[in-house]
XYZ file of C-alpha atoms in Angstrom:
381
model
C 134.186 130.806 20.664
C 135.572 133.557 22.856
C 139.113 133.262 24.297
C 138.884 133.320 28.038
C 142.565 132.875 28.450
C 145.077 135.567 29.246
C 147.586 136.072 26.513
C 150.640 135.676 28.485
C 160.991 126.690 -6.260
C 163.555 126.247 -8.950
C 164.265 122.881 -10.306
C 167.676 121.183 -9.942
C 169.591 118.221 -11.169
C 170.937 116.343 -8.306
C 173.340 114.211 -10.511
C 175.442 117.137 -11.530
C 175.783 118.436 -8.066
C 178.186 116.897 -5.499
C 176.877 117.048 -2.023
C 179.402 117.845 0.722
C 177.830 117.053 4.015
C 180.753 118.543 6.125
C 180.340 121.923 4.304
C 176.489 121.780 4.750
C 176.991 121.150 8.442
C 179.454 124.225 8.658
C 176.579 126.391 6.968
C 174.308 125.257 9.788
C 176.821 125.995 12.377
C 177.254 129.442 11.113
C 173.480 130.069 11.042
C 172.980 128.614 14.589
C 175.729 130.972 15.802
C 173.812 133.943 14.777
C 170.545 132.780 16.353
C 169.398 133.710 19.783
C 168.388 130.423 20.947
C 166.250 129.547 23.798
C 167.770 127.447 26.900
C 168.089 123.821 26.025
C 168.269 124.085 22.223
C 172.145 123.671 22.374
C 171.717 120.037 23.497
C 169.892 119.218 20.319
C 172.625 120.444 17.940
C 175.945 118.666 17.964
C 178.037 121.619 17.011
C 176.341 123.714 19.687
C 177.115 121.253 22.561
C 179.177 123.231 24.993
C 178.003 121.299 28.040
C 180.204 121.233 31.160
C 181.403 117.956 32.411
C 178.958 118.079 35.268
C 175.848 118.451 33.048
C 177.063 115.742 30.756
C 177.308 113.490 33.853
C 173.689 114.437 34.892
C 172.192 113.631 31.435
C 174.447 110.966 29.837
C 171.662 109.435 27.785
C 170.980 112.325 25.497
C 171.985 111.597 21.967
C 171.334 112.548 18.386
C 173.007 109.671 16.725
C 170.412 109.101 13.836
C 170.800 105.298 14.111
C 170.149 105.296 17.677
C 167.091 107.579 17.321
C 165.755 105.193 14.855
C 166.166 102.177 17.130
C 164.564 104.010 19.978
C 161.728 105.063 17.775
C 160.957 101.481 16.595
C 161.021 100.359 20.186
C 158.720 103.227 21.423
C 155.486 101.532 22.462
C 152.044 103.139 21.855
C 150.948 102.529 25.289
C 153.240 102.150 28.288
C 153.583 102.906 31.954
C 156.167 105.140 33.601
C 157.245 105.750 37.058
C 155.993 109.459 37.297
C 155.950 112.767 35.476
C 158.094 115.725 36.872
C 156.672 118.270 34.137
C 153.093 117.260 34.126
C 150.582 120.134 34.156
C 148.395 118.492 36.737
C 151.268 117.133 39.037
C 150.038 119.276 41.921
C 146.398 118.128 41.522
C 146.976 115.158 43.941
C 143.905 114.040 45.876
C 145.297 111.547 48.266
C 144.853 107.711 48.142
C 142.233 106.720 45.364
C 139.240 104.684 46.295
C 139.310 101.105 45.165
C 136.351 101.593 42.606
C 138.156 104.481 41.053
C 141.435 102.419 40.666
C 139.620 99.593 39.168
C 137.967 101.874 36.596
C 141.183 103.586 35.604
C 142.845 100.348 35.131
C 139.975 99.423 32.943
C 140.468 102.482 30.795
C 144.276 101.732 30.640
C 143.521 98.371 29.125
C 141.161 99.898 26.475
C 143.929 102.339 25.597
C 146.540 99.586 25.316
C 144.278 97.458 23.216
C 142.441 99.940 21.029
C 144.709 102.997 20.554
C 144.760 104.132 16.888
C 148.309 104.073 15.370
C 148.527 107.855 15.458
C 148.027 108.228 19.229
C 150.811 107.373 22.000
C 149.990 107.370 25.642
C 152.159 107.207 28.911
C 150.539 106.584 32.391
C 152.205 106.967 35.581
C 152.521 104.092 38.124
C 152.973 106.388 41.100
C 150.142 108.694 40.108
C 147.321 106.842 38.392
C 145.585 110.042 38.123
C 148.108 111.277 35.407
C 148.271 110.515 31.737
C 150.164 112.148 28.849
C 149.257 111.610 25.268
C 150.811 112.552 21.825
C 148.396 112.928 18.883
C 149.723 112.881 15.247
C 147.865 115.322 12.985
C 145.794 113.753 10.483
C 146.632 113.754 6.812
C 144.721 116.182 4.570
C 144.581 118.731 7.455
C 146.769 121.740 8.281
C 147.919 119.640 11.229
C 149.415 116.758 9.051
C 152.439 115.193 10.496
C 152.613 117.369 13.495
C 152.816 116.166 17.117
C 150.487 117.609 19.563
C 150.814 116.891 23.452
C 148.130 116.766 26.017
C 148.248 116.371 29.820
C 145.205 114.489 31.352
C 144.178 114.443 35.034
C 141.707 111.860 36.236
C 139.943 113.373 39.224
C 138.479 111.468 42.109
C 135.035 112.030 40.754
C 135.848 109.867 37.559
C 133.974 108.449 35.787
C 130.985 110.439 37.273
C 132.608 113.464 35.700
C 135.001 113.836 32.731
C 138.824 114.159 33.057
C 140.701 117.447 32.946
C 142.885 117.900 29.775
C 145.576 120.404 29.048
C 147.075 121.100 25.756
C 150.703 121.966 25.331
C 150.229 125.036 23.215
C 153.691 126.639 23.499
C 151.654 129.888 23.720
C 150.077 129.452 20.248
C 146.121 129.354 19.398
C 146.406 126.631 16.757
C 142.660 125.914 16.765
C 139.460 127.573 17.955
C 139.054 124.606 20.555
C 142.624 124.764 21.689
C 143.583 127.870 23.662
C 146.976 129.439 24.084
C 146.676 128.835 27.694
C 146.205 125.098 27.383
C 142.365 124.896 27.728
C 140.632 122.202 25.585
C 137.197 123.260 24.519
C 135.135 119.960 23.871
C 131.568 119.022 24.885
C 132.876 115.632 25.909
C 134.840 117.325 28.622
C 132.219 119.641 29.744
C 134.151 122.726 28.525
C 131.648 123.584 25.881
C 128.030 123.041 25.578
C 126.672 119.951 23.758
C 123.718 117.451 23.849
C 123.128 113.841 23.871
C 126.048 111.686 23.046
C 128.346 114.735 22.613
C 128.464 115.054 26.460
C 130.258 112.927 29.002
C 128.200 109.728 29.830
C 129.751 108.036 33.059
C 128.411 104.559 31.845
C 129.839 104.695 28.337
C 132.514 107.576 27.923
C 136.235 106.656 28.313
C 139.640 108.154 28.216
C 140.083 106.540 24.722
C 136.986 108.314 23.503
C 138.385 111.696 24.692
C 141.715 111.275 22.743
C 140.052 110.139 19.523
C 137.579 112.970 19.704
C 140.306 115.428 19.949
C 141.945 114.032 16.825
C 138.927 113.736 14.861
C 136.749 116.698 15.986
C 139.364 119.358 16.640
C 142.387 118.628 14.437
C 140.152 118.541 11.285
C 140.366 119.630 7.683
C 138.830 123.002 8.127
C 139.240 124.165 11.829
C 137.967 127.673 10.962
C 134.388 126.189 11.126
C 134.900 125.079 14.582
C 134.120 128.529 15.650
C 130.353 128.695 16.419
C 128.304 130.193 13.699
C 131.151 130.104 11.179
C 129.897 126.733 9.583
C 126.985 128.672 8.188
C 129.508 130.503 5.744
C 131.080 127.203 4.575
C 129.388 127.367 1.045
C 130.112 131.184 0.601
C 133.143 132.738 -1.110
C 133.861 134.703 2.043
C 133.665 131.727 4.386
C 135.842 129.574 2.062
C 138.439 132.395 1.692
C 138.587 132.822 5.538
C 138.938 129.144 6.039
C 141.874 129.030 3.575
C 143.610 131.953 5.461
C 143.137 130.239 8.767
C 144.569 126.935 7.480
C 147.680 129.051 6.385
C 148.093 130.533 9.833
C 147.410 127.146 11.522
C 150.167 125.379 9.474
C 152.430 128.101 10.355
C 151.772 127.503 13.975
C 151.982 123.791 13.495
C 155.530 124.189 12.152
C 156.403 126.346 15.171
C 154.947 123.520 17.381
C 157.224 121.027 15.664
C 160.331 123.193 16.512
C 158.968 123.680 19.981
C 158.701 119.907 20.483
C 162.059 119.092 18.856
C 163.902 121.546 21.195
C 161.906 120.928 24.355
C 160.239 117.467 24.042
C 157.874 116.645 26.897
C 159.114 114.110 29.455
C 159.042 110.530 28.368
C 158.535 111.405 24.694
C 161.907 112.570 23.570
C 162.406 109.326 21.590
C 159.044 109.535 19.857
C 159.625 113.154 18.886
C 163.108 112.429 17.471
C 162.033 109.303 15.643
C 158.870 110.741 14.259
C 160.463 113.686 12.634
C 163.309 111.607 11.424
C 160.750 109.620 9.509
C 158.414 112.271 8.493
C 160.857 115.254 8.051
C 160.988 114.800 4.384
C 157.342 114.663 3.878
C 156.916 117.872 5.961
C 159.663 119.809 4.122
C 158.032 118.644 0.708
C 154.636 120.115 1.878
C 156.277 123.518 2.912
C 157.710 123.969 -0.448
C 154.423 122.746 -2.131
C 152.352 125.324 -0.154
C 154.861 127.999 -0.915
C 154.219 127.419 -4.553
C 150.717 128.595 -3.986
C 148.911 125.435 -3.314
C 146.357 125.116 -0.521
C 147.554 123.915 2.878
C 146.264 120.363 3.506
C 146.009 119.587 -0.249
C 147.595 116.450 -1.764
C 151.338 116.864 -2.102
C 152.702 115.055 -5.220
C 155.218 112.263 -4.743
C 158.855 112.646 -5.943
C 159.240 113.447 -9.682
C 160.457 109.905 -10.510
C 157.246 108.417 -9.079
C 154.918 111.090 -10.545
C 153.223 108.501 -12.852
C 151.715 106.682 -9.895
C 150.914 109.727 -7.757
C 147.304 109.689 -8.735
C 146.747 106.219 -7.559
C 148.700 106.607 -4.392
C 147.394 110.031 -3.372
C 144.732 108.513 -1.186
C 147.410 106.913 0.819
C 148.887 110.161 1.956
C 146.180 112.568 1.911
C 142.476 112.818 1.537
C 141.596 112.973 -2.039
C 138.791 115.459 -1.089
C 141.333 117.993 -0.508
C 142.605 118.201 -4.081
C 141.660 121.449 -5.806
C 138.346 121.164 -7.363
C 137.107 123.125 -10.480
C 135.368 126.395 -9.528
C 136.650 126.162 -5.853
C 137.933 129.318 -4.229
C 141.701 129.366 -4.589
C 144.392 130.620 -2.498
C 144.308 133.903 -0.668
C 145.209 137.215 -2.310
C 148.747 137.861 -3.352
C 149.551 139.987 -0.399
C 148.294 137.440 1.904
C 150.161 134.722 0.300
C 153.295 136.754 0.137
C 153.218 137.173 4.005
C 152.483 133.494 4.320
C 155.478 132.545 2.152
C 157.937 134.850 3.962
C 156.879 133.298 7.426
C 156.945 129.636 6.011
C 160.464 130.219 4.366
C 161.934 131.049 7.712
C 160.343 128.143 9.453
C 161.382 125.801 6.699
C 164.995 126.718 7.084
C 164.868 126.092 10.933
C 163.036 122.647 10.293
C 165.518 121.582 7.686
C 168.163 122.089 10.247
C 166.526 120.157 13.053
C 165.269 117.328 10.710
C 168.894 117.050 9.401
C 170.286 116.832 12.907
C 167.729 113.890 13.765
C 168.689 111.971 10.674
C 165.724 112.638 8.356
C 166.107 112.176 4.573
C 166.909 115.941 3.743
C 169.386 115.196 1.015
C 167.127 116.642 -1.754
C 166.434 119.808 0.210
C 170.023 120.351 1.278
C 171.276 120.008 -2.351
C 168.751 122.428 -3.696
C 169.578 124.962 -0.869
C 173.322 124.941 -1.552
C 172.991 125.070 -5.068
C 170.818 128.004 -4.997
C 173.417 129.664 -2.486
C 176.037 128.984 -4.955
C 174.139 130.464 -7.881
C 173.390 133.491 -5.802
C 177.011 134.010 -4.981
C 178.044 134.036 -8.683
């Protein structure tokens, strides 16, 4: 699929180590002081808040209180209406007053979304602009996208439902999937942006906005996105193809981690509470996965539970990730040492940044903080 877009661990004993949260926060502050942060990041970190009184008056609602984040996350509805979007990709695609039949069909789609959205998809629609919609899709377990948040802007043209909606992916400049371009293009037969036949294509009588979102999650954010490239699926049973798929998953997970940081620092409008709450809840799982992958395990494979729960991890594995992702006898294993070394170096840097961000949001990071500080103390001896 050609790109037609311009490129614009050591163990530890937690019981014999006393955790000093103030000391850790100072460690974080020192590290942040050395970083060249993009605009807006300071507002997500308490010790970097150097906001003028005027700016504080303009945005008084911003908060990183963990308990407040948790409450807002619990109250965040899967489907809801907002007044409008100021940062929507299609905000300029206004086509005037909509026809009555168009409005009725869009309201019908809204009802389907409100009633049938899977638990891993969140949607906001605009009252003032019924043609605009924004969705957040959680990456499925057992894939290199697991626990990530991926945002899509949707425009419903006046030709709807005769033609499909327009969809834009908030890529942050990253090509995270053969079907998701760095310029935001979403390549999918249902949208008419890729060839297809039969039920793969848009059907005015049957296709819906719900189908579009579910298709993106199931068909694009899958277990082996490398094979989404046309012709590559034919190599799925060859050592060469399997090795390439593993390498693609490595890169995809790195991009997914970068996307997490991007969303944490600049959450799309109306989704800040979801972003803060989601990573507060899932931060521990994401950090555990990072460490597991850095130990040489395949990205997307089952991450064992905590050590004290290890006896039941086999019976619980299916609840946290697809059992089909567990290593199989004779399967092609991780990439060559040089490749894994590069992956580990990149992931270690992202892990440190995620640890800081998740800690600020109130995630359960104690295990990783204790391990980090203990290692630092040993290194200083």
